Amino acid sequence: MKEYQSLSHTRWDCKYHIVFIPKRRKKRIFGALRKHLGEIFHELAGHRESQIVEGHLMSDHVHMCLSVALKFSIAMVIGFLKGKSAVRIHRSLGNRRVTGLHFWSRGYCVSTVGLN
């Protein structure tokens, strides 16, 4: 039987497949940034009581299977992940590959994962 997560009055299993890209779909996710970015995403997801079930970092996009608590909307969690990770990338890389604090492109693609 599936293990559901629970809050005080609900039991749930909400998983989403999310894809987003860097600005202008440039191939920027490689080397030290690629190793560092996985740690950043896992830490930031924990701040919103979410969990990254599975993730793949490609050179020009990010795939994630994200389990999100019911009290947070998926838009709020993705906005938080993209915003805070852009700030941390900018701080760690300086001005070498990032212009301003804009690393991720606007928008994302979401589909649900689970029972049909």
Short mmCIF file of N, CA, C and O in Angstrom, two decimals:
data_model
loop_
_atom_site.label_atom_id
_atom_site.label_comp_id
_atom_site.label_asym_id
_atom_site.label_seq_id
_atom_site.Cartn_x
_atom_site.Cartn_y
_atom_site.Cartn_z
N MET A 1 0.84 -1.18 0.00
CA MET A 1 0.00 0.00 0.00
C MET A 1 0.89 1.25 0.00
O MET A 1 1.95 1.27 0.59
N LYS A 2 0.42 2.28 -0.67
CA LYS A 2 1.16 3.53 -0.74
C LYS A 2 1.26 4.19 0.62
O LYS A 2 0.33 4.13 1.41
N GLU A 3 2.38 4.80 0.87
CA GLU A 3 2.53 5.57 2.10
C GLU A 3 2.14 7.02 1.80
O GLU A 3 2.77 7.68 0.99
N TYR A 4 1.09 7.48 2.45
CA TYR A 4 0.64 8.85 2.29
C TYR A 4 1.25 9.71 3.38
O TYR A 4 1.50 9.26 4.49
N GLN A 5 1.48 10.97 3.06
CA GLN A 5 1.93 11.91 4.07
C GLN A 5 0.70 12.51 4.71
O GLN A 5 -0.39 12.47 4.14
N SER A 6 0.85 13.08 5.91
CA SER A 6 -0.34 13.59 6.57
C SER A 6 -0.05 14.88 7.32
O SER A 6 1.07 15.13 7.75
N LEU A 7 -1.09 15.68 7.41
CA LEU A 7 -1.12 16.86 8.27
C LEU A 7 -2.14 16.56 9.35
O LEU A 7 -2.61 15.43 9.48
N SER A 8 -2.56 17.55 10.11
CA SER A 8 -3.45 17.26 11.23
C SER A 8 -4.80 16.69 10.80
O SER A 8 -5.36 15.86 11.49
N HIS A 9 -5.35 17.13 9.64
CA HIS A 9 -6.68 16.67 9.23
C HIS A 9 -6.72 16.07 7.83
O HIS A 9 -7.80 15.82 7.30
N THR A 10 -5.58 15.85 7.22
CA THR A 10 -5.57 15.34 5.85
C THR A 10 -4.48 14.30 5.65
O THR A 10 -3.48 14.29 6.35
N ARG A 11 -4.72 13.44 4.68
CA ARG A 11 -3.69 12.52 4.20
C ARG A 11 -3.57 12.78 2.71
O ARG A 11 -4.56 12.91 2.01
N TRP A 12 -2.34 12.85 2.21
CA TRP A 12 -2.15 13.28 0.83
C TRP A 12 -0.92 12.65 0.21
O TRP A 12 -0.02 12.18 0.89
N ASP A 13 -0.91 12.67 -1.11
CA ASP A 13 0.23 12.25 -1.91
C ASP A 13 0.22 13.11 -3.17
O ASP A 13 -0.32 12.72 -4.20
N CYS A 14 0.77 14.32 -3.09
CA CYS A 14 0.79 15.27 -4.20
C CYS A 14 2.20 15.36 -4.76
O CYS A 14 3.09 15.89 -4.10
N LYS A 15 2.38 14.85 -5.96
CA LYS A 15 3.68 14.91 -6.62
C LYS A 15 3.50 15.60 -7.97
O LYS A 15 2.52 15.38 -8.66
N TYR A 16 4.48 16.41 -8.31
CA TYR A 16 4.43 17.17 -9.55
C TYR A 16 5.74 16.99 -10.32
O TYR A 16 6.81 16.98 -9.72
N HIS A 17 5.63 16.86 -11.63
CA HIS A 17 6.80 16.85 -12.50
C HIS A 17 6.97 18.27 -13.02
O HIS A 17 6.08 18.83 -13.63
N ILE A 18 8.15 18.86 -12.77
CA ILE A 18 8.38 20.26 -13.08
C ILE A 18 9.60 20.38 -13.98
O ILE A 18 10.61 19.70 -13.76
N VAL A 19 9.51 21.25 -14.98
CA VAL A 19 10.64 21.53 -15.87
C VAL A 19 10.78 23.04 -15.97
O VAL A 19 9.80 23.73 -16.21
N PHE A 20 12.01 23.56 -15.78
CA PHE A 20 12.27 24.96 -16.04
C PHE A 20 13.67 25.13 -16.60
O PHE A 20 14.49 24.22 -16.53
N ILE A 21 13.92 26.31 -17.20
CA ILE A 21 15.14 26.52 -17.97
C ILE A 21 15.85 27.80 -17.55
O ILE A 21 15.22 28.71 -17.00
N PRO A 22 17.17 27.89 -17.81
CA PRO A 22 17.88 29.16 -17.58
C PRO A 22 17.47 30.20 -18.61
O PRO A 22 16.88 29.88 -19.65
N LYS A 23 17.78 31.45 -18.36
CA LYS A 23 17.49 32.54 -19.28
C LYS A 23 18.03 32.22 -20.67
O LYS A 23 19.15 31.75 -20.81
N ARG A 24 17.23 32.46 -21.66
CA ARG A 24 17.58 32.28 -23.07
C ARG A 24 18.05 30.86 -23.39
O ARG A 24 18.75 30.63 -24.35
N ARG A 25 17.67 29.92 -22.55
CA ARG A 25 18.00 28.49 -22.69
C ARG A 25 19.48 28.25 -22.98
O ARG A 25 19.88 27.36 -23.72
N LYS A 26 20.32 29.04 -22.33
CA LYS A 26 21.77 28.88 -22.48
C LYS A 26 22.21 27.65 -21.70
O LYS A 26 21.64 27.31 -20.67
N LYS A 27 23.25 27.00 -22.17
CA LYS A 27 23.78 25.80 -21.50
C LYS A 27 24.70 26.24 -20.38
O LYS A 27 25.91 26.30 -20.55
N ARG A 28 24.12 26.55 -19.22
CA ARG A 28 24.88 27.09 -18.10
C ARG A 28 25.02 26.13 -16.92
O ARG A 28 25.75 26.42 -15.99
N ILE A 29 24.32 25.02 -16.93
CA ILE A 29 24.33 24.12 -15.78
C ILE A 29 25.37 23.03 -16.02
O ILE A 29 25.08 22.00 -16.62
N PHE A 30 26.59 23.28 -15.59
CA PHE A 30 27.66 22.30 -15.74
C PHE A 30 28.73 22.57 -14.69
O PHE A 30 28.72 23.60 -14.02
N GLY A 31 29.64 21.63 -14.54
CA GLY A 31 30.78 21.77 -13.63
C GLY A 31 30.39 21.91 -12.17
O GLY A 31 29.53 21.20 -11.65
N ALA A 32 31.04 22.87 -11.50
CA ALA A 32 30.83 23.07 -10.07
C ALA A 32 29.41 23.53 -9.78
O ALA A 32 28.83 23.16 -8.76
N LEU A 33 28.82 24.30 -10.68
CA LEU A 33 27.45 24.77 -10.48
C LEU A 33 26.48 23.59 -10.44
O LEU A 33 25.57 23.56 -9.61
N ARG A 34 26.69 22.61 -11.29
CA ARG A 34 25.80 21.45 -11.33
C ARG A 34 25.80 20.69 -10.01
O ARG A 34 24.76 20.28 -9.52
N LYS A 35 26.97 20.51 -9.43
CA LYS A 35 27.07 19.81 -8.14
C LYS A 35 26.44 20.63 -7.02
O LYS A 35 25.76 20.10 -6.16
N HIS A 36 26.67 21.92 -7.05
CA HIS A 36 26.18 22.83 -6.01
C HIS A 36 24.67 23.03 -6.10
O HIS A 36 23.99 23.19 -5.09
N LEU A 37 24.12 23.01 -7.31
CA LEU A 37 22.70 23.30 -7.52
C LEU A 37 21.79 22.24 -6.91
O LEU A 37 20.73 22.56 -6.37
N GLY A 38 22.20 20.97 -6.95
CA GLY A 38 21.40 19.91 -6.33
C GLY A 38 21.25 20.13 -4.84
O GLY A 38 20.15 19.99 -4.28
N GLU A 39 22.33 20.49 -4.17
CA GLU A 39 22.28 20.76 -2.73
C GLU A 39 21.39 21.96 -2.43
O GLU A 39 20.63 21.95 -1.47
N ILE A 40 21.49 22.99 -3.26
CA ILE A 40 20.67 24.19 -3.07
C ILE A 40 19.19 23.85 -3.16
O ILE A 40 18.39 24.24 -2.31
N PHE A 41 18.79 23.10 -4.21
CA PHE A 41 17.38 22.76 -4.39
C PHE A 41 16.84 21.91 -3.24
O PHE A 41 15.73 22.14 -2.77
N HIS A 42 17.62 20.94 -2.77
CA HIS A 42 17.16 20.10 -1.66
C HIS A 42 16.98 20.93 -0.38
O HIS A 42 16.00 20.74 0.34
N GLU A 43 17.90 21.82 -0.12
CA GLU A 43 17.79 22.65 1.08
C GLU A 43 16.60 23.60 1.01
O GLU A 43 15.84 23.73 1.96
N LEU A 44 16.41 24.25 -0.15
CA LEU A 44 15.30 25.19 -0.30
C LEU A 44 13.94 24.49 -0.28
O LEU A 44 12.97 25.03 0.24
N ALA A 45 13.87 23.29 -0.83
CA ALA A 45 12.61 22.53 -0.80
C ALA A 45 12.23 22.21 0.65
O ALA A 45 11.05 22.24 1.01
N GLY A 46 13.21 21.92 1.48
CA GLY A 46 12.94 21.65 2.89
C GLY A 46 12.36 22.86 3.61
O GLY A 46 11.58 22.70 4.55
N HIS A 47 12.70 24.06 3.18
CA HIS A 47 12.16 25.27 3.80
C HIS A 47 10.64 25.38 3.58
O HIS A 47 9.95 26.01 4.37
N ARG A 48 10.13 24.82 2.50
CA ARG A 48 8.70 24.86 2.20
C ARG A 48 8.02 23.51 2.43
O ARG A 48 6.99 23.21 1.84
N GLU A 49 8.61 22.70 3.31
CA GLU A 49 8.07 21.38 3.67
C GLU A 49 7.79 20.53 2.43
O GLU A 49 6.81 19.81 2.37
N SER A 50 8.65 20.64 1.45
CA SER A 50 8.55 19.86 0.23
C SER A 50 9.75 18.92 0.16
O SER A 50 10.72 19.09 0.88
N GLN A 51 9.67 17.97 -0.74
CA GLN A 51 10.75 17.01 -0.88
C GLN A 51 10.96 16.74 -2.36
O GLN A 51 10.01 16.52 -3.11
N ILE A 52 12.22 16.75 -2.77
CA ILE A 52 12.54 16.40 -4.15
C ILE A 52 12.68 14.89 -4.21
O ILE A 52 13.60 14.31 -3.64
N VAL A 53 11.72 14.24 -4.88
CA VAL A 53 11.71 12.78 -4.98
C VAL A 53 12.78 12.33 -5.98
O VAL A 53 13.51 11.38 -5.73
N GLU A 54 12.84 13.04 -7.10
CA GLU A 54 13.81 12.71 -8.14
C GLU A 54 14.12 13.98 -8.91
O GLU A 54 13.26 14.83 -9.09
N GLY A 55 15.34 14.11 -9.36
CA GLY A 55 15.70 15.30 -10.13
C GLY A 55 16.84 15.03 -11.08
O GLY A 55 17.70 14.19 -10.82
N HIS A 56 16.81 15.72 -12.21
CA HIS A 56 17.86 15.60 -13.22
C HIS A 56 18.24 17.00 -13.67
O HIS A 56 17.38 17.78 -14.06
N LEU A 57 19.53 17.30 -13.62
CA LEU A 57 20.04 18.58 -14.09
C LEU A 57 20.69 18.36 -15.45
O LEU A 57 21.72 17.72 -15.54
N MET A 58 20.08 18.88 -16.49
CA MET A 58 20.67 18.85 -17.82
C MET A 58 21.43 20.15 -18.03
O MET A 58 21.34 21.06 -17.23
N SER A 59 22.18 20.25 -19.10
CA SER A 59 22.98 21.46 -19.31
C SER A 59 22.11 22.68 -19.58
O SER A 59 22.52 23.80 -19.30
N ASP A 60 20.90 22.48 -20.12
CA ASP A 60 20.05 23.63 -20.45
C ASP A 60 18.65 23.57 -19.84
O ASP A 60 17.80 24.40 -20.18
N HIS A 61 18.36 22.63 -18.95
CA HIS A 61 17.08 22.61 -18.25
C HIS A 61 17.14 21.72 -17.02
O HIS A 61 18.10 20.97 -16.84
N VAL A 62 16.12 21.83 -16.17
CA VAL A 62 16.04 21.08 -14.92
C VAL A 62 14.73 20.30 -14.90
O VAL A 62 13.67 20.85 -15.17
N HIS A 63 14.81 18.99 -14.61
CA HIS A 63 13.63 18.15 -14.40
C HIS A 63 13.57 17.83 -12.91
O HIS A 63 14.59 17.48 -12.31
N MET A 64 12.38 17.93 -12.31
CA MET A 64 12.22 17.61 -10.90
C MET A 64 10.89 16.90 -10.67
O MET A 64 9.90 17.27 -11.27
N CYS A 65 10.89 15.90 -9.82
CA CYS A 65 9.66 15.34 -9.30
C CYS A 65 9.59 15.81 -7.86
O CYS A 65 10.42 15.44 -7.03
N LEU A 66 8.61 16.65 -7.57
CA LEU A 66 8.54 17.35 -6.30
C LEU A 66 7.28 16.97 -5.55
O LEU A 66 6.19 17.01 -6.11
N SER A 67 7.42 16.58 -4.30
CA SER A 67 6.28 16.30 -3.43
C SER A 67 6.05 17.53 -2.56
O SER A 67 6.92 17.94 -1.81
N VAL A 68 4.86 18.13 -2.70
CA VAL A 68 4.56 19.40 -2.05
C VAL A 68 3.44 19.21 -1.03
O VAL A 68 2.44 18.54 -1.32
N ALA A 69 3.60 19.81 0.15
CA ALA A 69 2.56 19.75 1.17
C ALA A 69 1.34 20.52 0.70
O ALA A 69 1.44 21.48 -0.07
N LEU A 70 0.16 20.11 1.16
CA LEU A 70 -1.09 20.72 0.71
C LEU A 70 -1.23 22.18 1.10
O LEU A 70 -1.94 22.93 0.44
N LYS A 71 -0.57 22.60 2.16
CA LYS A 71 -0.76 23.98 2.60
C LYS A 71 0.01 24.98 1.76
O LYS A 71 -0.14 26.18 1.93
N PHE A 72 0.84 24.52 0.82
CA PHE A 72 1.56 25.40 -0.09
C PHE A 72 1.10 25.15 -1.52
O PHE A 72 0.92 24.01 -1.92
N SER A 73 0.94 26.23 -2.29
CA SER A 73 0.59 26.05 -3.70
C SER A 73 1.86 25.73 -4.48
O SER A 73 2.97 26.12 -4.09
N ILE A 74 1.70 25.04 -5.58
CA ILE A 74 2.85 24.66 -6.39
C ILE A 74 3.53 25.90 -6.96
O ILE A 74 4.75 25.97 -7.06
N ALA A 75 2.75 26.92 -7.32
CA ALA A 75 3.32 28.16 -7.86
C ALA A 75 4.20 28.86 -6.82
O ALA A 75 5.27 29.39 -7.15
N MET A 76 3.77 28.85 -5.57
CA MET A 76 4.54 29.49 -4.51
C MET A 76 5.87 28.74 -4.27
O MET A 76 6.91 29.37 -4.11
N VAL A 77 5.82 27.43 -4.28
CA VAL A 77 7.02 26.63 -4.04
C VAL A 77 8.02 26.79 -5.18
O VAL A 77 9.21 27.00 -4.95
N ILE A 78 7.55 26.76 -6.43
CA ILE A 78 8.44 26.91 -7.57
C ILE A 78 9.01 28.32 -7.61
O ILE A 78 10.20 28.51 -7.89
N GLY A 79 8.19 29.32 -7.33
CA GLY A 79 8.68 30.70 -7.28
C GLY A 79 9.77 30.86 -6.23
O GLY A 79 10.78 31.53 -6.46
N PHE A 80 9.57 30.23 -5.08
CA PHE A 80 10.57 30.27 -4.02
C PHE A 80 11.86 29.58 -4.44
O PHE A 80 12.96 30.11 -4.27
N LEU A 81 11.75 28.37 -5.03
CA LEU A 81 12.92 27.63 -5.46
C LEU A 81 13.72 28.39 -6.51
O LEU A 81 14.95 28.51 -6.42
N LYS A 82 13.03 28.92 -7.52
CA LYS A 82 13.72 29.62 -8.59
C LYS A 82 14.33 30.94 -8.10
O LYS A 82 15.46 31.27 -8.45
N GLY A 83 13.60 31.67 -7.29
CA GLY A 83 14.08 32.96 -6.81
C GLY A 83 15.27 32.85 -5.88
O GLY A 83 16.30 33.50 -6.07
N LYS A 84 15.16 32.02 -4.87
CA LYS A 84 16.24 31.88 -3.90
C LYS A 84 17.46 31.18 -4.50
O LYS A 84 18.59 31.51 -4.15
N SER A 85 17.24 30.23 -5.40
CA SER A 85 18.40 29.58 -6.03
C SER A 85 19.14 30.56 -6.94
O SER A 85 20.38 30.51 -7.02
N ALA A 86 18.43 31.46 -7.60
CA ALA A 86 19.09 32.47 -8.45
C ALA A 86 19.97 33.38 -7.60
O ALA A 86 21.09 33.73 -8.00
N VAL A 87 19.48 33.76 -6.42
CA VAL A 87 20.28 34.60 -5.53
C VAL A 87 21.53 33.87 -5.08
O VAL A 87 22.64 34.42 -5.08
N ARG A 88 21.39 32.60 -4.72
CA ARG A 88 22.55 31.83 -4.26
C ARG A 88 23.55 31.57 -5.38
O ARG A 88 24.75 31.58 -5.17
N ILE A 89 23.06 31.35 -6.59
CA ILE A 89 23.95 31.16 -7.74
C ILE A 89 24.74 32.44 -7.98
O ILE A 89 25.94 32.42 -8.21
N HIS A 90 24.05 33.56 -7.92
CA HIS A 90 24.71 34.85 -8.14
C HIS A 90 25.78 35.11 -7.09
O HIS A 90 26.87 35.59 -7.40
N ARG A 91 25.49 34.78 -5.85
CA ARG A 91 26.47 34.99 -4.78
C ARG A 91 27.67 34.07 -4.92
O ARG A 91 28.80 34.46 -4.61
N SER A 92 27.45 32.84 -5.35
CA SER A 92 28.57 31.90 -5.45
C SER A 92 29.40 32.12 -6.71
O SER A 92 30.61 31.96 -6.68
N LEU A 93 28.77 32.51 -7.82
CA LEU A 93 29.50 32.69 -9.06
C LEU A 93 29.97 34.13 -9.28
O LEU A 93 30.83 34.36 -10.12
N GLY A 94 29.38 35.07 -8.59
CA GLY A 94 29.72 36.47 -8.83
C GLY A 94 29.17 36.89 -10.18
O GLY A 94 28.10 36.48 -10.59
N ASN A 95 29.89 37.68 -10.90
CA ASN A 95 29.44 38.17 -12.20
C ASN A 95 30.05 37.39 -13.37
O ASN A 95 30.06 37.87 -14.48
N ARG A 96 30.56 36.22 -13.11
CA ARG A 96 31.21 35.46 -14.18
C ARG A 96 30.24 35.01 -15.26
O ARG A 96 30.50 35.17 -16.43
N ARG A 97 29.11 34.39 -14.86
CA ARG A 97 28.19 33.85 -15.86
C ARG A 97 26.76 34.35 -15.68
O ARG A 97 25.88 33.93 -16.40
N VAL A 98 26.51 35.20 -14.71
CA VAL A 98 25.15 35.61 -14.40
C VAL A 98 25.05 37.12 -14.49
O VAL A 98 25.86 37.84 -13.93
N THR A 99 24.05 37.62 -15.20
CA THR A 99 23.81 39.05 -15.30
C THR A 99 22.72 39.42 -14.30
O THR A 99 21.60 38.95 -14.42
N GLY A 100 23.04 40.23 -13.32
CA GLY A 100 22.06 40.57 -12.30
C GLY A 100 21.68 39.34 -11.49
O GLY A 100 22.46 38.42 -11.33
N LEU A 101 20.47 39.33 -11.00
CA LEU A 101 19.98 38.17 -10.24
C LEU A 101 19.04 37.32 -11.10
O LEU A 101 18.25 36.56 -10.58
N HIS A 102 19.13 37.47 -12.40
CA HIS A 102 18.24 36.75 -13.31
C HIS A 102 18.96 35.56 -13.91
O HIS A 102 19.73 35.69 -14.84
N PHE A 103 18.73 34.40 -13.34
CA PHE A 103 19.35 33.18 -13.88
C PHE A 103 18.32 32.32 -14.59
O PHE A 103 18.58 31.78 -15.66
N TRP A 104 17.12 32.20 -14.01
CA TRP A 104 16.08 31.34 -14.57
C TRP A 104 15.15 32.15 -15.47
O TRP A 104 14.86 33.30 -15.21
N SER A 105 14.66 31.50 -16.50
CA SER A 105 13.69 32.11 -17.40
C SER A 105 12.32 32.17 -16.73
O SER A 105 12.05 31.44 -15.77
N ARG A 106 11.44 33.04 -17.22
CA ARG A 106 10.10 33.12 -16.65
C ARG A 106 9.32 31.86 -16.98
O ARG A 106 9.45 31.30 -18.06
N GLY A 107 8.48 31.44 -16.05
CA GLY A 107 7.59 30.31 -16.28
C GLY A 107 8.22 28.96 -15.99
O GLY A 107 9.40 28.84 -15.69
N TYR A 108 7.38 27.93 -16.11
CA TYR A 108 7.78 26.55 -15.87
C TYR A 108 6.69 25.66 -16.42
O TYR A 108 5.59 26.12 -16.72
N CYS A 109 6.98 24.39 -16.56
CA CYS A 109 6.01 23.41 -17.04
C CYS A 109 5.73 22.43 -15.89
O CYS A 109 6.67 21.90 -15.30
N VAL A 110 4.46 22.21 -15.59
CA VAL A 110 4.07 21.33 -14.48
C VAL A 110 3.08 20.29 -14.97
O VAL A 110 2.16 20.60 -15.72
N SER A 111 3.27 19.05 -14.55
CA SER A 111 2.25 18.01 -14.75
C SER A 111 2.19 17.20 -13.46
O SER A 111 3.16 17.12 -12.73
N THR A 112 1.03 16.62 -13.20
CA THR A 112 0.86 15.83 -11.98
C THR A 112 1.38 14.41 -12.18
O THR A 112 1.41 13.91 -13.30
N VAL A 113 1.77 13.79 -11.09
CA VAL A 113 2.28 12.44 -11.10
C VAL A 113 1.42 11.63 -10.14
O VAL A 113 1.11 12.10 -9.05
N GLY A 114 1.03 10.44 -10.52
CA GLY A 114 0.27 9.61 -9.57
C GLY A 114 -0.83 8.82 -10.23
O GLY A 114 -0.74 8.42 -11.39
N LEU A 115 -1.91 8.63 -9.48
CA LEU A 115 -3.04 7.82 -9.95
C LEU A 115 -3.75 8.48 -11.13
O LEU A 115 -3.90 9.69 -11.17
N ASN A 116 -4.19 7.69 -12.07
CA ASN A 116 -4.95 8.21 -13.22
C ASN A 116 -6.43 8.07 -12.97
O ASN A 116 -6.89 7.16 -12.41
#
